[in-house]
Amino acid sequence: MRGPERYFLIISKNFLKSVISLIAMYADVLIIGGGPSGIVTALTARKNYPDKKIVVLRKEDKVVIPCAIPYLSSSIESVSKNIVSDEILTKNDIELLKGEAKSINRGEKYVETTVGKISYDKLVLATGATPQKIPIEGIELENVFFIKKEVPYLEKLFRTVREVQNIVVIGGGFVGVEFSTDIVRLKKKISIVELLPHVVQLNFDDEFCMQIEEKLKEMGINVYTNTRVEKIIGERKVEKVLLSNGKELEADMVIVSVGLRPNVELARNAGINIGRCGIVVDDYGRTNDPDVFAVGDCVERRDFITGSCRSVMLASLACRDARVVGSNLFEMKRLRRIVGDYPIFSTIIGDTAFGCAGLTERQAKEMKIEVVSGEFLTVNRHPGCLPDAKQIKIKLLFDKKSHLLLGGQVSGDKAVAEITNLIGVALQAKFTCEDIYLMEVGTHPMLTSSPIVYPIIKAAEDALMKFST
């Protein structure tokens, strides 16, 4: 084939490719972000809207399971074992594109990306959060790591963990504590530096914080509270860390775990309303644009008591948001009865699990809420001589006027996580002290505490006695 015919064929092929490309780059539902909230939004939307074209756009080649990142050093041993399979999307007829969103045109309803322009009917922002940076001299030295959800970065971080001996963790929240407890199993020297009077103080009252600190020390972890890192010292790599108390810690590596900031720039540049703590959404994840939703760590949350904005970044909350948004993209299928967010956490330090839900007593006092606490100590088996019997400690907080449950904290065996979830359900159902005292539970000698001394009921009873005095 020669001449005009050949060129006509080339032009026709190129035109056909362009048309196919334009058809392919449209989504009924376009989700930006492939973390837990993006995945669950896509899966929920597929169940509720089986005929819609759903596309997930993410910039990462692979997605890590975020909550398990602290346990990659010794418990999991490899980043490659902590990957979410892409099949969870593709086998549900959800298209996965790997690229980065650059801008959103809300007027014409398309997103400019590194893989082309994608038009949408409904857009979901699941852009997540980024580690907070802190203004410390030496923070840019080699072997100073933040906790990023990027596979190559994490591979370098955990390779370095194995190569060094002295590690300083800046930040004594859940993630910093969990990193430390896993790394210390490799016989490394670990020091946690926390600015507040106690580790995990934002989530537990003092008696539980001190129990956690005692467990950390039993594991051989040094804990410096009420202490600030003044300077990270070294020429090229980190060598020492100078503390506010004047002490210098030997350090071959520093892990910074001081919280996250929401990724809101893409939304802000598109004219989406941004609050003090993230993208502003209503109870159904809708932004100020009715066709743009936001879920997960990038959104601003509201406290279940005060209604004020707060930043709580949990995969469990992100997935709850995603179920709401994925159900209601095109019509209101799932009405949300619960308003506000109830933070529910659990962790394990050595052989002891800890859980908390709702307010601490300290937070209640800061809010000027009068509370009555109920406490109880028992064992998790009956009789207590059974194998694996372990003490359970529980504390419940109730509003002094209304008797409503406001929060709870628990320590003990691994069942603590589900006891904490039970407290979370009671919070959301607005249980009173009397409701908990009279609640029905199932018990078994090898699985639970005795029905005579069931911890959550006995803690409510303790509070009831205080109400009546």
PDB file of C-alpha atoms in Angstrom, residues 309-427:
ATOM      1  CA  CYS A 309     -13.788  19.223  64.286  1.00  0.00           C
ATOM      2  CA  ARG A 310     -11.064  16.736  65.073  1.00  0.00           C
ATOM      3  CA  SER A 311      -8.486  14.680  63.235  1.00  0.00           C
ATOM      4  CA  VAL A 312      -8.760  10.935  63.858  1.00  0.00           C
ATOM      5  CA  MET A 313      -6.999   8.772  61.288  1.00  0.00           C
ATOM      6  CA  LEU A 314      -8.014   5.135  61.585  1.00  0.00           C
ATOM      7  CA  ALA A 315      -8.511   2.533  58.864  1.00  0.00           C
ATOM      8  CA  SER A 316     -11.657   1.367  60.673  1.00  0.00           C
ATOM      9  CA  LEU A 317     -13.208   4.848  60.459  1.00  0.00           C
ATOM     10  CA  ALA A 318     -12.033   5.216  56.861  1.00  0.00           C
ATOM     11  CA  CYS A 319     -13.769   1.967  55.907  1.00  0.00           C
ATOM     12  CA  ARG A 320     -16.951   3.044  57.705  1.00  0.00           C
ATOM     13  CA  ASP A 321     -16.896   6.296  55.700  1.00  0.00           C
ATOM     14  CA  ALA A 322     -16.356   4.300  52.533  1.00  0.00           C
ATOM     15  CA  ARG A 323     -19.389   2.080  53.139  1.00  0.00           C
ATOM     16  CA  VAL A 324     -21.510   5.205  53.600  1.00  0.00           C
ATOM     17  CA  VAL A 325     -20.202   6.924  50.465  1.00  0.00           C
ATOM     18  CA  GLY A 326     -20.165   3.806  48.280  1.00  0.00           C
ATOM     19  CA  SER A 327     -23.820   3.143  49.135  1.00  0.00           C
ATOM     20  CA  ASN A 328     -25.094   6.676  48.535  1.00  0.00           C
ATOM     21  CA  LEU A 329     -23.290   7.921  45.426  1.00  0.00           C
ATOM     22  CA  PHE A 330     -26.347   8.079  43.170  1.00  0.00           C
ATOM     23  CA  GLU A 331     -29.216   7.783  45.668  1.00  0.00           C
ATOM     24  CA  MET A 332     -29.634   7.659  49.436  1.00  0.00           C
ATOM     25  CA  LYS A 333     -29.650   3.913  50.068  1.00  0.00           C
ATOM     26  CA  ARG A 334     -28.093   3.777  53.519  1.00  0.00           C
ATOM     27  CA  LEU A 335     -29.129   6.463  55.986  1.00  0.00           C
ATOM     28  CA  ARG A 336     -26.632   7.179  58.727  1.00  0.00           C
ATOM     29  CA  ARG A 337     -28.180   7.267  62.188  1.00  0.00           C
ATOM     30  CA  ILE A 338     -24.982   7.936  64.144  1.00  0.00           C
ATOM     31  CA  VAL A 339     -23.622  11.479  64.008  1.00  0.00           C
ATOM     32  CA  GLY A 340     -20.032  12.191  64.973  1.00  0.00           C
ATOM     33  CA  ASP A 341     -17.015   9.923  65.222  1.00  0.00           C
ATOM     34  CA  TYR A 342     -16.219   7.522  68.038  1.00  0.00           C
ATOM     35  CA  PRO A 343     -12.480   6.754  68.041  1.00  0.00           C
ATOM     36  CA  ILE A 344     -11.875   3.090  68.912  1.00  0.00           C
ATOM     37  CA  PHE A 345      -8.294   1.832  69.308  1.00  0.00           C
ATOM     38  CA  SER A 346      -6.597  -1.389  70.322  1.00  0.00           C
ATOM     39  CA  THR A 347      -2.973  -2.495  70.511  1.00  0.00           C
ATOM     40  CA  ILE A 348      -0.769  -5.110  72.137  1.00  0.00           C
ATOM     41  CA  ILE A 349       2.393  -4.499  74.167  1.00  0.00           C
ATOM     42  CA  GLY A 350       4.287  -7.703  74.854  1.00  0.00           C
ATOM     43  CA  ASP A 351       1.695 -10.161  76.151  1.00  0.00           C
ATOM     44  CA  THR A 352      -0.866  -7.541  77.194  1.00  0.00           C
ATOM     45  CA  ALA A 353      -3.550  -6.023  74.975  1.00  0.00           C
ATOM     46  CA  PHE A 354      -4.957  -2.539  75.507  1.00  0.00           C
ATOM     47  CA  GLY A 355      -8.094  -0.952  74.099  1.00  0.00           C
ATOM     48  CA  CYS A 356      -9.946   2.334  74.381  1.00  0.00           C
ATOM     49  CA  ALA A 357     -13.109   3.860  72.965  1.00  0.00           C
ATOM     50  CA  GLY A 358     -14.627   7.320  73.306  1.00  0.00           C
ATOM     51  CA  LEU A 359     -13.454   9.868  75.859  1.00  0.00           C
ATOM     52  CA  THR A 360     -10.833   9.532  78.567  1.00  0.00           C
ATOM     53  CA  GLU A 361     -11.439  11.028  82.005  1.00  0.00           C
ATOM     54  CA  ARG A 362      -8.804  13.648  81.239  1.00  0.00           C
ATOM     55  CA  GLN A 363     -10.580  14.699  78.033  1.00  0.00           C
ATOM     56  CA  ALA A 364     -13.943  14.850  79.798  1.00  0.00           C
ATOM     57  CA  LYS A 365     -12.500  17.200  82.418  1.00  0.00           C
ATOM     58  CA  GLU A 366     -11.023  19.408  79.693  1.00  0.00           C
ATOM     59  CA  MET A 367     -14.531  19.609  78.196  1.00  0.00           C
ATOM     60  CA  LYS A 368     -15.919  20.425  81.660  1.00  0.00           C
ATOM     61  CA  ILE A 369     -18.095  17.298  81.628  1.00  0.00           C
ATOM     62  CA  GLU A 370     -18.759  15.829  85.061  1.00  0.00           C
ATOM     63  CA  VAL A 371     -18.218  12.082  84.952  1.00  0.00           C
ATOM     64  CA  VAL A 372     -18.549   9.042  87.167  1.00  0.00           C
ATOM     65  CA  SER A 373     -16.144   6.174  86.550  1.00  0.00           C
ATOM     66  CA  GLY A 374     -16.698   2.483  87.142  1.00  0.00           C
ATOM     67  CA  GLU A 375     -13.727   0.145  87.462  1.00  0.00           C
ATOM     68  CA  PHE A 376     -13.213  -3.568  87.890  1.00  0.00           C
ATOM     69  CA  LEU A 377     -10.392  -6.113  87.925  1.00  0.00           C
ATOM     70  CA  THR A 378     -11.031  -9.799  87.221  1.00  0.00           C
ATOM     71  CA  VAL A 379      -9.691 -12.752  85.202  1.00  0.00           C
ATOM     72  CA  ASN A 380     -10.619 -13.771  81.676  1.00  0.00           C
ATOM     73  CA  ARG A 381     -11.449 -17.420  82.509  1.00  0.00           C
ATOM     74  CA  HIS A 382     -13.559 -19.174  85.107  1.00  0.00           C
ATOM     75  CA  PRO A 383     -12.180 -20.596  87.240  1.00  0.00           C
ATOM     76  CA  GLY A 384      -9.006 -18.530  87.208  1.00  0.00           C
ATOM     77  CA  CYS A 385      -6.798 -21.636  87.465  1.00  0.00           C
ATOM     78  CA  LEU A 386      -7.546 -22.543  83.829  1.00  0.00           C
ATOM     79  CA  PRO A 387      -4.728 -22.331  81.254  1.00  0.00           C
ATOM     80  CA  ASP A 388      -4.143 -18.884  79.718  1.00  0.00           C
ATOM     81  CA  ALA A 389      -6.014 -17.134  82.536  1.00  0.00           C
ATOM     82  CA  LYS A 390      -5.030 -13.467  82.624  1.00  0.00           C
ATOM     83  CA  GLN A 391      -6.174 -10.391  84.495  1.00  0.00           C
ATOM     84  CA  ILE A 392      -8.563  -7.983  82.798  1.00  0.00           C
ATOM     85  CA  LYS A 393      -8.769  -4.390  83.973  1.00  0.00           C
ATOM     86  CA  ILE A 394     -11.626  -2.178  82.802  1.00  0.00           C
ATOM     87  CA  LYS A 395     -12.664   1.423  83.342  1.00  0.00           C
ATOM     88  CA  LEU A 396     -15.921   2.924  82.079  1.00  0.00           C
ATOM     89  CA  LEU A 397     -16.878   6.611  82.090  1.00  0.00           C
ATOM     90  CA  PHE A 398     -20.451   7.881  82.385  1.00  0.00           C
ATOM     91  CA  ASP A 399     -21.984  11.338  82.250  1.00  0.00           C
ATOM     92  CA  LYS A 400     -22.930  12.280  85.809  1.00  0.00           C
ATOM     93  CA  LYS A 401     -26.248  13.860  84.782  1.00  0.00           C
ATOM     94  CA  SER A 402     -27.559  11.592  82.038  1.00  0.00           C
ATOM     95  CA  HIS A 403     -25.725   8.364  82.998  1.00  0.00           C
ATOM     96  CA  LEU A 404     -24.776   7.995  79.289  1.00  0.00           C
ATOM     97  CA  LEU A 405     -21.640   6.004  78.515  1.00  0.00           C
ATOM     98  CA  LEU A 406     -18.847   8.356  77.378  1.00  0.00           C
ATOM     99  CA  GLY A 407     -15.853   6.055  77.071  1.00  0.00           C
ATOM    100  CA  GLY A 408     -13.981   2.992  78.242  1.00  0.00           C
ATOM    101  CA  GLN A 409     -10.492   1.550  78.586  1.00  0.00           C
ATOM    102  CA  VAL A 410      -9.447  -2.086  78.958  1.00  0.00           C
ATOM    103  CA  SER A 411      -6.271  -4.136  79.398  1.00  0.00           C
ATOM    104  CA  GLY A 412      -5.747  -7.888  79.466  1.00  0.00           C
ATOM    105  CA  ASP A 413      -5.579 -10.730  76.942  1.00  0.00           C
ATOM    106  CA  LYS A 414      -6.318 -10.532  73.210  1.00  0.00           C
ATOM    107  CA  ALA A 415     -10.076 -10.576  73.876  1.00  0.00           C
ATOM    108  CA  VAL A 416      -9.595  -6.945  74.952  1.00  0.00           C
ATOM    109  CA  ALA A 417      -9.911  -5.877  71.298  1.00  0.00           C
ATOM    110  CA  GLU A 418     -13.450  -7.239  71.057  1.00  0.00           C
ATOM    111  CA  ILE A 419     -14.417  -5.982  74.522  1.00  0.00           C
ATOM    112  CA  THR A 420     -13.308  -2.556  73.282  1.00  0.00           C
ATOM    113  CA  ASN A 421     -15.473  -2.985  70.182  1.00  0.00           C
ATOM    114  CA  LEU A 422     -18.395  -3.887  72.468  1.00  0.00           C
ATOM    115  CA  ILE A 423     -17.828  -0.616  74.338  1.00  0.00           C
ATOM    116  CA  GLY A 424     -17.765   1.148  70.958  1.00  0.00           C
ATOM    117  CA  VAL A 425     -21.136  -0.352  70.000  1.00  0.00           C
ATOM    118  CA  ALA A 426     -22.577   0.676  73.377  1.00  0.00           C
ATOM    119  CA  LEU A 427     -21.316   4.226  72.791  1.00  0.00           C
TER     120      LEU A 427
END
